[in-house]
Coordinates of C-alpha atoms and ligand atoms in Angstrom, one line a residue:
X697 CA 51.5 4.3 -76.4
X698 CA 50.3 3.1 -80.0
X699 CA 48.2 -0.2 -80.9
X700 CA 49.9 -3.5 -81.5
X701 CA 47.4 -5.6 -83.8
X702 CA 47.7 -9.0 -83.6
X703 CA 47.1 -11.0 -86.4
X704 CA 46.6 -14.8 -86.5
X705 CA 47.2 -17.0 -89.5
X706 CA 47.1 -20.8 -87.0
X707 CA 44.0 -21.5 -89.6
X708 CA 46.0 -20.4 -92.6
X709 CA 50.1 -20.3 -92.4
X710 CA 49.5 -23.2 -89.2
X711 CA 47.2 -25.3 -90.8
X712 CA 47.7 -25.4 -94.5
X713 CA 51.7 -26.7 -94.5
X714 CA 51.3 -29.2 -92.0
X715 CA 49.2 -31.0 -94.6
X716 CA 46.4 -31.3 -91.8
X717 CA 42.8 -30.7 -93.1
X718 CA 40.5 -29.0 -90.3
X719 CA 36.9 -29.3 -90.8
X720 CA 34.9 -26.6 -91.1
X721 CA 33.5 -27.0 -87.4
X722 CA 36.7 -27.5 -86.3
X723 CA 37.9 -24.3 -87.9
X724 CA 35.1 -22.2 -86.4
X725 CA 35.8 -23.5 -83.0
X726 CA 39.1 -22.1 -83.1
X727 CA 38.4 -19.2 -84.7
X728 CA 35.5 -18.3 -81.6
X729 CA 38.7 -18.9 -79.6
X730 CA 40.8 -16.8 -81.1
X731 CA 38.2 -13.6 -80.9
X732 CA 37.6 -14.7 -76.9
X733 CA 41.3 -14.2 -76.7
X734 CA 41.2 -11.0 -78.0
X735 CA 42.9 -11.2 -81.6
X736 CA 42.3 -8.6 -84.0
X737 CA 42.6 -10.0 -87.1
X738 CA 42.2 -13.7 -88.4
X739 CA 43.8 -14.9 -91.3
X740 CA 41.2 -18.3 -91.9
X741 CA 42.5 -19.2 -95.1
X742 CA 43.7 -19.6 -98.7
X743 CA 40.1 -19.7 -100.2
X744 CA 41.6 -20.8 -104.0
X745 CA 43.6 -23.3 -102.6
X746 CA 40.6 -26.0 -102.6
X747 CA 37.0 -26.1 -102.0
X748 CA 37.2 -27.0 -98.8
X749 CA 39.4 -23.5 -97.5
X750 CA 36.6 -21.2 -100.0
X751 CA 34.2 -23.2 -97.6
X752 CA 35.9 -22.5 -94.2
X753 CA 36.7 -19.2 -95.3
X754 CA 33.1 -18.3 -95.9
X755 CA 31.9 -19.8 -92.7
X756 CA 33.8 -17.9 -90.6
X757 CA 33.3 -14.6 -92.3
X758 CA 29.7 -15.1 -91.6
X759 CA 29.9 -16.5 -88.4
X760 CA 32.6 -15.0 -86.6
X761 CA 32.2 -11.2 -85.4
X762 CA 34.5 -9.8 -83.4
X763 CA 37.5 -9.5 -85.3
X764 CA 39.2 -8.7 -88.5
X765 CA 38.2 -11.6 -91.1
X766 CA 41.0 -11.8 -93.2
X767 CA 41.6 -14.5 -96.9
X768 CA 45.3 -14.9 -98.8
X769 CA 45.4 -14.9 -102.2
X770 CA 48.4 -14.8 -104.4
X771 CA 48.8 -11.6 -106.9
X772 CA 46.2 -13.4 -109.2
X773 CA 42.9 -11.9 -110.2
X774 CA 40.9 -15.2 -109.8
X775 CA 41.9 -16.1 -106.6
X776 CA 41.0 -12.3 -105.3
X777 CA 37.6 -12.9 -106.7
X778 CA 37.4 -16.3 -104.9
X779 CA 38.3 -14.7 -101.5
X780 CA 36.4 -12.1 -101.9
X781 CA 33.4 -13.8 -102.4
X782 CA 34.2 -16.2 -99.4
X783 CA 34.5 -12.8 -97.5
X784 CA 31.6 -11.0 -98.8
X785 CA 29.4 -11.5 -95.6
X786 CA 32.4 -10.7 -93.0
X787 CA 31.8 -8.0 -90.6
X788 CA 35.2 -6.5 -91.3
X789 CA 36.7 -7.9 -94.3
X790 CA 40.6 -7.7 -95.4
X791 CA 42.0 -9.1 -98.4
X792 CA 45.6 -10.2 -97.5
X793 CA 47.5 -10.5 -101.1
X794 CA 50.8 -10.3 -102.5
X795 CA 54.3 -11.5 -104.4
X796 CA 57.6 -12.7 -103.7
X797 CA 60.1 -9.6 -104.0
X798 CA 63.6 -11.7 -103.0
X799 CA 66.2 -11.9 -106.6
X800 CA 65.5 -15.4 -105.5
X801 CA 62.2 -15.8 -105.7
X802 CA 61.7 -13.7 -108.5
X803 CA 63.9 -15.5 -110.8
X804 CA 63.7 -19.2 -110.4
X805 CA 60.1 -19.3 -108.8
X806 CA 58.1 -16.7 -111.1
X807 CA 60.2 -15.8 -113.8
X808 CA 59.1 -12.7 -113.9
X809 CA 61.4 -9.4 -113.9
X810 CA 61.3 -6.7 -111.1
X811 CA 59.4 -4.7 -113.4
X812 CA 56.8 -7.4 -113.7
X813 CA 56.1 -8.3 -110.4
X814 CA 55.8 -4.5 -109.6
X815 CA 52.7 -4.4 -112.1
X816 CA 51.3 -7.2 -110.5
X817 CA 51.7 -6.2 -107.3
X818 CA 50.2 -3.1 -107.9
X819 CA 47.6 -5.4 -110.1
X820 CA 46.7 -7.3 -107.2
X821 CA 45.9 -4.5 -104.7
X822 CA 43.8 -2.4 -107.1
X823 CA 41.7 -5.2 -108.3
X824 CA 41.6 -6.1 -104.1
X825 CA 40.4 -2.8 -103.3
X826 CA 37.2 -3.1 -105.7
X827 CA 36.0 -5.6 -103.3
X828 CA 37.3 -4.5 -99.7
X829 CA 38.7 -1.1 -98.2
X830 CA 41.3 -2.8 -95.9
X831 CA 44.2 -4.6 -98.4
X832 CA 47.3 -5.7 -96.9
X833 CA 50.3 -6.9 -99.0
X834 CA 52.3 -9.4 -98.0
X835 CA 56.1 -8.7 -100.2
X836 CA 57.4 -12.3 -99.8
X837 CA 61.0 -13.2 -98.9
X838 CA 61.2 -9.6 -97.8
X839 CA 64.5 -10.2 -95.8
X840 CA 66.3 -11.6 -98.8
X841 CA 65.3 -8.8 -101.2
X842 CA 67.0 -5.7 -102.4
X843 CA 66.3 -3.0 -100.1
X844 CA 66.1 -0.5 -102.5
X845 CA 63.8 -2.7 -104.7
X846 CA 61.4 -3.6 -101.7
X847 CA 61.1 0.2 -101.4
X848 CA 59.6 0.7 -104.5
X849 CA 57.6 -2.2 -104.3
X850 CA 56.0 -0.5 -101.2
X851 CA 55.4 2.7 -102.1
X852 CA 53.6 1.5 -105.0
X853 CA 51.3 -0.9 -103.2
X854 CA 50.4 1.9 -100.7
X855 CA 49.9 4.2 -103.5
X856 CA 47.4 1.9 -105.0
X857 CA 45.6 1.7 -101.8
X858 CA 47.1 -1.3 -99.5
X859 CA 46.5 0.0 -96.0
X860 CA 49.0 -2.9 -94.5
X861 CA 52.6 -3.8 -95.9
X862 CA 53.9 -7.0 -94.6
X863 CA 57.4 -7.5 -94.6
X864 CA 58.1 -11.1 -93.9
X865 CA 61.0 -13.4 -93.2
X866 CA 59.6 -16.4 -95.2
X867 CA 62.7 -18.9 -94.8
X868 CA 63.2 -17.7 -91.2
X869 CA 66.8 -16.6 -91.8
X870 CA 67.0 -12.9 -90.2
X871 CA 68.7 -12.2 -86.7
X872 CA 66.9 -10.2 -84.2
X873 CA 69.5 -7.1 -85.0
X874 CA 69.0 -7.4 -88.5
X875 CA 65.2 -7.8 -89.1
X876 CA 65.1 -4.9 -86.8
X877 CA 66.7 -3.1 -89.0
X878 CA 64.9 -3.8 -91.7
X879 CA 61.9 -3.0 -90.4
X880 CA 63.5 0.5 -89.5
X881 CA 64.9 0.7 -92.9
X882 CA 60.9 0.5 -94.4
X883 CA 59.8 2.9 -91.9
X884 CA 62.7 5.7 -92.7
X885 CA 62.7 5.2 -96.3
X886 CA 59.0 4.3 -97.6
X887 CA 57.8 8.4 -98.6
X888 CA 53.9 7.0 -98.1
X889 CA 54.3 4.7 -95.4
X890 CA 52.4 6.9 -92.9
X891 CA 49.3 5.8 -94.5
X892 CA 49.3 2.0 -93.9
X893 CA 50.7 -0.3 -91.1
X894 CA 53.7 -2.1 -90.8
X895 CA 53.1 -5.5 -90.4
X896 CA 55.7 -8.7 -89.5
X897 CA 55.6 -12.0 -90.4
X898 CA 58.5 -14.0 -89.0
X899 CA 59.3 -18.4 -89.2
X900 CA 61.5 -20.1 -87.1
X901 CA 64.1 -21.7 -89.0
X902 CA 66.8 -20.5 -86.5
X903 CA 64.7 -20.6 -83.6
X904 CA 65.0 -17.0 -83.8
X905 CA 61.0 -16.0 -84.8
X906 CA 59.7 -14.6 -81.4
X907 CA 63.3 -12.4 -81.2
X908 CA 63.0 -10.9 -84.3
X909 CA 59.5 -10.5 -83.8
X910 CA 60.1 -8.3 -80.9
X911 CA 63.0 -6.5 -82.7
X912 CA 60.2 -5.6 -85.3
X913 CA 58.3 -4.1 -83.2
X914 CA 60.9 -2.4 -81.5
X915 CA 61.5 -0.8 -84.7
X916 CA 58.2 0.5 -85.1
X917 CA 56.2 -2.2 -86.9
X918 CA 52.6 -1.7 -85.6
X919 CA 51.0 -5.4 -86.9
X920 CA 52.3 -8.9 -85.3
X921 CA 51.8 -12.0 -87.7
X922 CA 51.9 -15.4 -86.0
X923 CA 50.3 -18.9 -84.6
X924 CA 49.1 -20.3 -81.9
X925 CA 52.1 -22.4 -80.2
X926 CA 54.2 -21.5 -83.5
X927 CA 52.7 -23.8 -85.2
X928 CA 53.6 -23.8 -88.9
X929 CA 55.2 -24.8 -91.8
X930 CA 58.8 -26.5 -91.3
X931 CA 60.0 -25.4 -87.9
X932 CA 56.7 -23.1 -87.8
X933 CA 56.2 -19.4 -87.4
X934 CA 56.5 -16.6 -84.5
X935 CA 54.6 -18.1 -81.0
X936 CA 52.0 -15.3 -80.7
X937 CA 51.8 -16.2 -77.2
X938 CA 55.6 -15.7 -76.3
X939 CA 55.6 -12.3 -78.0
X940 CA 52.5 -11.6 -76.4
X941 CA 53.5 -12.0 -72.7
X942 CA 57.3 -10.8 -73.4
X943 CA 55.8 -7.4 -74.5
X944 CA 53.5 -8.2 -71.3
X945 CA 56.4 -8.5 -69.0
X946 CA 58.3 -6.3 -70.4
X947 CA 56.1 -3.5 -71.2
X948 CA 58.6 -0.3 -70.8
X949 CA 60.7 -1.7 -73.6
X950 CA 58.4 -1.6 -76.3
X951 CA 55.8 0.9 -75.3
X952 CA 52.5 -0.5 -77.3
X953 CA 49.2 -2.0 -76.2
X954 CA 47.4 -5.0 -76.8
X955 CA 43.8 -6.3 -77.1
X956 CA 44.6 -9.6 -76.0
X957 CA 43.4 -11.4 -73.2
X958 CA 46.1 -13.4 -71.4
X959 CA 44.0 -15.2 -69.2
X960 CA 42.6 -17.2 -72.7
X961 CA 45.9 -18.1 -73.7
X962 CA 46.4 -21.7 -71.9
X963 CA 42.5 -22.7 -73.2
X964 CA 43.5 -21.4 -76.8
X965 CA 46.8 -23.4 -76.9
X966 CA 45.4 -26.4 -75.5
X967 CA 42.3 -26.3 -78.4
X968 CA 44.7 -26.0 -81.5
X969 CA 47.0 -28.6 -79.9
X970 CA 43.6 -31.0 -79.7
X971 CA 42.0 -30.4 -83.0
X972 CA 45.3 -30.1 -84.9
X973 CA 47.2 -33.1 -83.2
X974 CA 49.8 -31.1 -83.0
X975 CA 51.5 -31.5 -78.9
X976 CA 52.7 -28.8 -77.3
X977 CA 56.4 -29.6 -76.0
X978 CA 56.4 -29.7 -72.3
X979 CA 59.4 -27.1 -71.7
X980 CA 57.2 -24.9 -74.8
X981 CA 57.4 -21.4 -73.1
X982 CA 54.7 -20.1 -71.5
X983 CA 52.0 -22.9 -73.3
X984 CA 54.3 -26.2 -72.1
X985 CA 52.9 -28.3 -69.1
X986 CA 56.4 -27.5 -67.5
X987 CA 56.4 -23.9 -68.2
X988 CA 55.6 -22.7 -64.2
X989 CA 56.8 -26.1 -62.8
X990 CA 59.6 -25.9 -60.2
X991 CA 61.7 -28.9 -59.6
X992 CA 64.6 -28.5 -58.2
X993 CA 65.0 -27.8 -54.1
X994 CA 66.9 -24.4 -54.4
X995 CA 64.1 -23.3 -56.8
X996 CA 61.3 -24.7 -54.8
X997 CA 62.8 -23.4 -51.9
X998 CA 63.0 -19.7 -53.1
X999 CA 59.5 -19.6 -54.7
X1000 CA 58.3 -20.8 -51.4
X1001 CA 59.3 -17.6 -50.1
X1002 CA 58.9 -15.0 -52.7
X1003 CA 57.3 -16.3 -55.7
X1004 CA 59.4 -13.6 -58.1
X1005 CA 62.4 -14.9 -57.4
X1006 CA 62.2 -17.8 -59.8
X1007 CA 58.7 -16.7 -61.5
X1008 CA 58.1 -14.2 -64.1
X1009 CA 55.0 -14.9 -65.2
X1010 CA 52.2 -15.9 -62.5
X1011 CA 50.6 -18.7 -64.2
X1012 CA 47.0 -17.6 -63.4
X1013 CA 47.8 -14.4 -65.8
X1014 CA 47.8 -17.1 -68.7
X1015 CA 45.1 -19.1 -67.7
X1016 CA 46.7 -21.7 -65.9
X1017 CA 45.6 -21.5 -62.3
X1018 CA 47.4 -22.4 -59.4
X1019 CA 46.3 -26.2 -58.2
X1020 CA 45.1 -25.9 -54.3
X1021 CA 43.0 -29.2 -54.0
X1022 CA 43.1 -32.8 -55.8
X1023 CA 39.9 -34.2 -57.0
X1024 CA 39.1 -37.9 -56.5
X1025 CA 35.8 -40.2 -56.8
X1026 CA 35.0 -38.5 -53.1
X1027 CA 34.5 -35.7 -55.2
X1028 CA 31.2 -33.7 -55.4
X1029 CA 29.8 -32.3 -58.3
X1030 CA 30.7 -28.4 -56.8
X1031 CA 34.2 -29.0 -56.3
X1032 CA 34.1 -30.4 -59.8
X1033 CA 32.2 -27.5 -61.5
X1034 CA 34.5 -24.8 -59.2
X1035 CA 38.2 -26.5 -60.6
X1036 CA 36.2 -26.5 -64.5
X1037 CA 35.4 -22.7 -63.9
X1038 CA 39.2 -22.3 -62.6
X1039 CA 40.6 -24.0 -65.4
X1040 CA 38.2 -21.9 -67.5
X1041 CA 35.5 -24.8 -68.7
X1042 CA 32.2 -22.8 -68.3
X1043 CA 29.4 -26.0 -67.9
X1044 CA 25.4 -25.0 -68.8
X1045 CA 23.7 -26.8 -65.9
X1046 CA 21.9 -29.3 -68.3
X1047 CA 25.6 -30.5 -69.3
X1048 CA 26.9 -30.6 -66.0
X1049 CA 25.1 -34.1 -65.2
X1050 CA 27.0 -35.8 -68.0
X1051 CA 30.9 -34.3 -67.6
X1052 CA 30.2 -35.5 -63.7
X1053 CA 29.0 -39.1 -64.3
X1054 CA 32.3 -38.8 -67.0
X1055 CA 33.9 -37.8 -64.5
X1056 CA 33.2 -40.4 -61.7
X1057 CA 34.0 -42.9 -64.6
X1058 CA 37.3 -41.5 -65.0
X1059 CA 37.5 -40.9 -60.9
X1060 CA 37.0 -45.0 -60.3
X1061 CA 39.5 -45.9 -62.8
X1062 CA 42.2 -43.6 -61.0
X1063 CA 42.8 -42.7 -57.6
X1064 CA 43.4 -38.7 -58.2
X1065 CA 42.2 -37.0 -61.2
X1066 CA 44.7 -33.9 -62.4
X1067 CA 44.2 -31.3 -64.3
X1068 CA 45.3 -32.7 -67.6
X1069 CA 43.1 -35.4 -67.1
X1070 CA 40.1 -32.8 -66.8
X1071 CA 41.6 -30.4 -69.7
X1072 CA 41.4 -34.6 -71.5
X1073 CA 37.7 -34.9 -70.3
X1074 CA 37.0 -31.8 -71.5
X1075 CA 38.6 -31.8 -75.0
X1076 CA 37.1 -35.2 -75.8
X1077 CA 33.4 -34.0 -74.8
X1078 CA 33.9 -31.2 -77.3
X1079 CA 35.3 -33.2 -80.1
X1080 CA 33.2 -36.2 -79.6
X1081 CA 30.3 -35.6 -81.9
X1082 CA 30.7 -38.7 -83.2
X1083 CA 27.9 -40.0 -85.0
X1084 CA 29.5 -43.2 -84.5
X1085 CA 30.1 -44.8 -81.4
X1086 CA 32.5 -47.0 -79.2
X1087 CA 30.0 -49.6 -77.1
X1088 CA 32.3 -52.5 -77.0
X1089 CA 36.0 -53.5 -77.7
X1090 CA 37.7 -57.2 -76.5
X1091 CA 40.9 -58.3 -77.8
X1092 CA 42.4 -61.5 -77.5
X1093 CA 46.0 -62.4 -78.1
X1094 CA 47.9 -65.5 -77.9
X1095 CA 51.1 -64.7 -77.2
X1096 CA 51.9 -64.6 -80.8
X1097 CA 52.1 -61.4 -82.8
X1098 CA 48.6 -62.0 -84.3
X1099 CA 45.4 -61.0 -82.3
X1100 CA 41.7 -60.9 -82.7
X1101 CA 39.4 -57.8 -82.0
X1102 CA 35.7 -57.7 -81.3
X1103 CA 34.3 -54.6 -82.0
X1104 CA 30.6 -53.4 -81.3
X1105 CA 29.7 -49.9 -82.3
X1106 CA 26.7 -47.9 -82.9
X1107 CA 26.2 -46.5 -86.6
X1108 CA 23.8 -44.1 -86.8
X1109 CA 21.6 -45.2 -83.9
X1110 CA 22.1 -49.3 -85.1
X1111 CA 24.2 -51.1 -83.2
X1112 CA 26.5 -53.7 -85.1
X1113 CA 29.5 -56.1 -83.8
X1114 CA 32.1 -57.8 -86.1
X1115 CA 35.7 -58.8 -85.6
X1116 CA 39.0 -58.8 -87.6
X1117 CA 42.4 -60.4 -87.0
X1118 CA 45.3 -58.1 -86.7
X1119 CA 49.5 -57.5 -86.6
X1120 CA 49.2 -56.8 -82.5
X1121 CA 45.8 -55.4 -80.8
X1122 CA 46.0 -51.9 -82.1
X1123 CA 45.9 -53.4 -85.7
X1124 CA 43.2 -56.2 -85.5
X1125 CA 40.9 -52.9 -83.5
X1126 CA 41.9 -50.8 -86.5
X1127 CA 40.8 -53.6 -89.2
X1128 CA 37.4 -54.5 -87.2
X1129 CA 36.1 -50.8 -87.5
X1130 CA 37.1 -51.0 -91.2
X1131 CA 35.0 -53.8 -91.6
X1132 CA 31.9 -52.4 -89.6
X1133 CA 32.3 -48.6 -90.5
X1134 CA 33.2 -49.6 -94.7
X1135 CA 35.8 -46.6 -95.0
X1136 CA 38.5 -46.9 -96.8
X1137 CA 40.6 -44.4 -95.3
X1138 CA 45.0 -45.1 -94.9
X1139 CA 46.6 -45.0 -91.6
X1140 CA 49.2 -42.8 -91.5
X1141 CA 50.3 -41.6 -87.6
X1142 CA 49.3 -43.2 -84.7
X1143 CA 50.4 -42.1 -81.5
X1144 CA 49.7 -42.5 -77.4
X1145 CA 50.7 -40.9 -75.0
X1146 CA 49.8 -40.9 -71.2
X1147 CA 48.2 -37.8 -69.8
X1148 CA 49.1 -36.8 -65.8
X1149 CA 51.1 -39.2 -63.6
X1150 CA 51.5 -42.9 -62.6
X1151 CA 50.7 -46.2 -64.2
X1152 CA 46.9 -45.7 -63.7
X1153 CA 47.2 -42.6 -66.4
X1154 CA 44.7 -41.7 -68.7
X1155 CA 45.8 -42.7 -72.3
X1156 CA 45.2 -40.2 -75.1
X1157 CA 45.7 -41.8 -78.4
X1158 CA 46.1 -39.1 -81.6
X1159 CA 45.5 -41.1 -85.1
X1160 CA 46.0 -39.4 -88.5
X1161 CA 44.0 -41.0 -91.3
X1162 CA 43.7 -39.8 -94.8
X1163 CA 40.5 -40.6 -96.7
X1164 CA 41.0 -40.1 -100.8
X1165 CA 42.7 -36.9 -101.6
X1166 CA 41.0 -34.8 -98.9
X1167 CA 44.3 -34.1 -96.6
X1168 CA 44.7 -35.5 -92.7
X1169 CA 42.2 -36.2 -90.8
X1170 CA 43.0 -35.9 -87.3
X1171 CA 41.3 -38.7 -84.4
X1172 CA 41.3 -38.5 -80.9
X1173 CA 40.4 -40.9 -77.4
X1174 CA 41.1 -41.1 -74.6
X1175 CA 41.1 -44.0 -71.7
X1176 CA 43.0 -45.5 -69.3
X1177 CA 42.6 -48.8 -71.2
X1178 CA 45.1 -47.8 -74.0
X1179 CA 43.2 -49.9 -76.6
X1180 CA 39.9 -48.7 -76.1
X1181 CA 41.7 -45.0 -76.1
X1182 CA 42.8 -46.4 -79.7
X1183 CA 39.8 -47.5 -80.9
X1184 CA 38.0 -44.6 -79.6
X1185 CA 40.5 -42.3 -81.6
X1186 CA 40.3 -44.5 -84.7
X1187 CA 36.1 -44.1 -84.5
X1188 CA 36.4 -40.4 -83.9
X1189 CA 38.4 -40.0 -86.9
X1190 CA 36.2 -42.3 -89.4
X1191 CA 33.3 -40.4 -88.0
X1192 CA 34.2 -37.5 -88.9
X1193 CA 35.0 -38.6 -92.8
X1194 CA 31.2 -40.3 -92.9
X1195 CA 30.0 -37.4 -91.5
X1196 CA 30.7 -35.9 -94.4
X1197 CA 31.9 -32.6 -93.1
X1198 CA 35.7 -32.6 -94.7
X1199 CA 35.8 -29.8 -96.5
X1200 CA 35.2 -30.6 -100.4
X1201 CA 32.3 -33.0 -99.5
X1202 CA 30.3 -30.6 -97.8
X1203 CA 29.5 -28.0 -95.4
X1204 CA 29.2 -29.3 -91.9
Ligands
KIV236 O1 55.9 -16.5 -95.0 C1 55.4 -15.8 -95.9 O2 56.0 -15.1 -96.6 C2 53.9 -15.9 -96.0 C3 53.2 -15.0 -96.9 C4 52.3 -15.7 -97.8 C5 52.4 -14.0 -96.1 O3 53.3 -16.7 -95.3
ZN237 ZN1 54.5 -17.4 -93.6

């Protein structure tokens, strides 16, 4: 059995092309994550893309230990300088740089020759490899290049020292057979490729992202590239989790081993899906709220009496355990703490008094509280601090379209109230807490959605706000009075921009 690395690039390939701007704090809480879970190498960012990524990028290099701390950079000597100052005090420091290889790509984006981009490839990893010993190369648009070409482009990069070769489907066009085949091709035909690892890098234009994926490593490639919940650019890149628990299930077939630790999986997903804003589909595999669900009688009927006959995966593998008791305002606090610690919230004793009176809040607006309304709970307690603060919201409506809100809140410590007229409640909320908070930040997504059954639901309301030119800011609440779910998601996200910690106004 050889080692499968996995290799995450949520904070990088995820983040950056959905035009969402993590802060610093909210990139370090993933990245924790993703080292609990078990992944060996962390891609956390594009540090000469902007001040804020050099910033994030630096953070986590000094904070995060555990794991492979990993920067992009494009086959340009500045931007290797950049990240490898934002790396310089990483445990384990890669520098992941590289070129496009495709005719395409090399023509009408570059214009450079083959010739060219050779010398700067090779450019790139031996300036690289004055900084850090471990240089991967990413050879862009791999699948549409010339085979023959690619090749030569690898055995040069290896030559001058990169210890990976990626070998990516950027545009997400390859077939499982084919980018298999590939892969074997770079294996049987690159003389030096014993000395580095063969890494791939798949997107999911075709849906086809985990397949080929798997066909990759199949073929021998020793380095999986993806995101948490195939999150991504377009229609995003490979689901590390589905490759994950298919070479988990399947373990004969492909005959590697894995760091990873399943059981984080669920508690992962669920945190990029709360900080980036980004929902998990319900029928997702293995992350969706329906993945272990079994609705119809036949089903029901057969797992009743032999789980494996419609279950694969048992759910508590992935972190999602099985739900034996329903908690309610009857509720103590040791049945509360024991469902946490099953859905995998650990609570320091001088915490647990808070999430239980938040919890009894929660318990006396509904009758049963479910386990998405505790995973809600618990997500909001971790993003919520807010230096501004929800006290108060009325609304009053006439019947006509136009409505007044009366907003108190507490900035820094001093509590103020004012009130706006709006287009509809939502609006006139919005245009009070511009008025008392002074931000001028542009509304640009506003969504709700109701977590768990019934009509007594909690609401969870995602805005996305942009504030100057410093990207998407992403603002969460949740209630089961929908407005004050609103209002708490549009405070959470102005908070955040006066806090000041967006990246390129300063570190948080
Ligand atoms: O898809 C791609 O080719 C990439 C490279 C920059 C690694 O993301
Ligand atoms: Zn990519």
């Amino acid at each position: 059995m050889s080692r499968l690395y996995v290799f995450d690039t949520t904070l990088r390939d995820g983040e950056q092309s959905l035009g969402i701007t993590l802060n610093v704090v909210e990139k370090l809480e993933i990245a924790h994550q993703l080292v609990k879970m078990g992944i060996d190498v962390i891609e956390a960012g594009f540090p000469a893309s902007s001040p804020g990524d050099l910033e994030s990028v630096r953070r986590i290099a000094r904070e995060v230990k555990g794991a492979v701390i990993c920067g992009l950079t494009r086959a340009v000597e500045q931007d290797i300088d950049i990240c490898a100052e934002a790396l310089r005090d990483a445990e384990q420091p890669r520098i992941h740089t590289g070129i496009a290889v495709s005719p395409m790509h090399m023509e009408r984006k570059l214009g450079m020759t083959p010739d060219q981009v050779i010398e700067a490839a090779v450019a790139a990893v031996k300036h690289s490899k004055r900084y850090v010993s471990d240089v991967e190369f990413y050879a862009e648009d791999s699948f549409r290049s010339d085979r023959r070409f690619l090749v030569q482009v690898l055995e040069k990069v290896i030559d001058a020292g990169a210890t990976v070769i990626n070998i990516p489907d950027t545009v997400g066009y390859a077939t499982p057979w084919e980018y298999g085949d590939l892969i074997s091709y770079v294996i049987n035909n690159v003389r030096n490729v014993d000395r580095a690892v063969v890494s791939i890098h798949c997107h999911n234009d075709l849906g086809m992202a985990t397949a080929n994926s798997l066909a990759g490593i199949k073929a021998g490639a020793r380095q999986l590239e993806g995101t948490i919940n195939g999150i991504g650019e377009r229609a995003g890149n490979t689901s590390l989790e589905e490759v994950i628990m298919a070479i988990y299930t399947q373990k004969g077939l492909y005959n590697v081993d894995l760091g990873i630790k399943t059981r984080e999986i669920a508690a992962t997903s669920r945190m990029v899906s709360r900080i980036t804003g980004v929902p998990v589909p319900q029928h997702k595999a293995i992350v969706g709220s329906n993945a272990f669900m079994h609705a119809s009688g036949i089903h029901q009927d057969g797992v009743l009496k032999e789980k494996s006959t419609y279950e694969i995966i048992d759910p508590e593998v992935v972190g999602v355990p099985r739900n034996s008791i329903v908690l309610s305002a009857r509720s103590g606090r040791h049945a509360l703490k024991h469902r946490l610690e099953e859905l995998g919230y650990q609570v320091e004793p001088d915490r647990m008094d808070k999430v239980y009176s938040s919890f009894l809040q929660l318990a006396d607006q509904k009758r049963e509280v479910f386990d998405d309304d505790l995973h809600a709970l618990m997500g909001y307690a971790a993003a919520n601090g807010s230096t501004i603060k929800l006290i108060n919201v009325s609304v009053a409506t006439n019947g006509s379209k136009t409505a007044t809100a009366t907003l108190t809140l507490e900035i820094g410590g001093e509590t103020v109230t004012d009130a706006a007229c709006g287009n509809g409640p939502v609006d006139a909320v919005f245009k009070a807490i511009d008025r008392l908070v002074g931000s001028e930040v542009q509304l640009v997504d506003y969504s709700l959605k109701s977590i768990s059954q019934g009509s007594e639901a909690l609401g969870d309301a995602t805005v996305k706000v942009r504030a100057g030119d410093k990207g998407l800011i992403i603002g969460r609440g949740i209630s089961t009075d929908v407005i004050e779910a609103s209002a708490k998601a549009y405070v959470n996200a102005c908070s955040k921009i006066r806090n000041g910690s967006l990246p390129g106004i300063a570190g948080a």
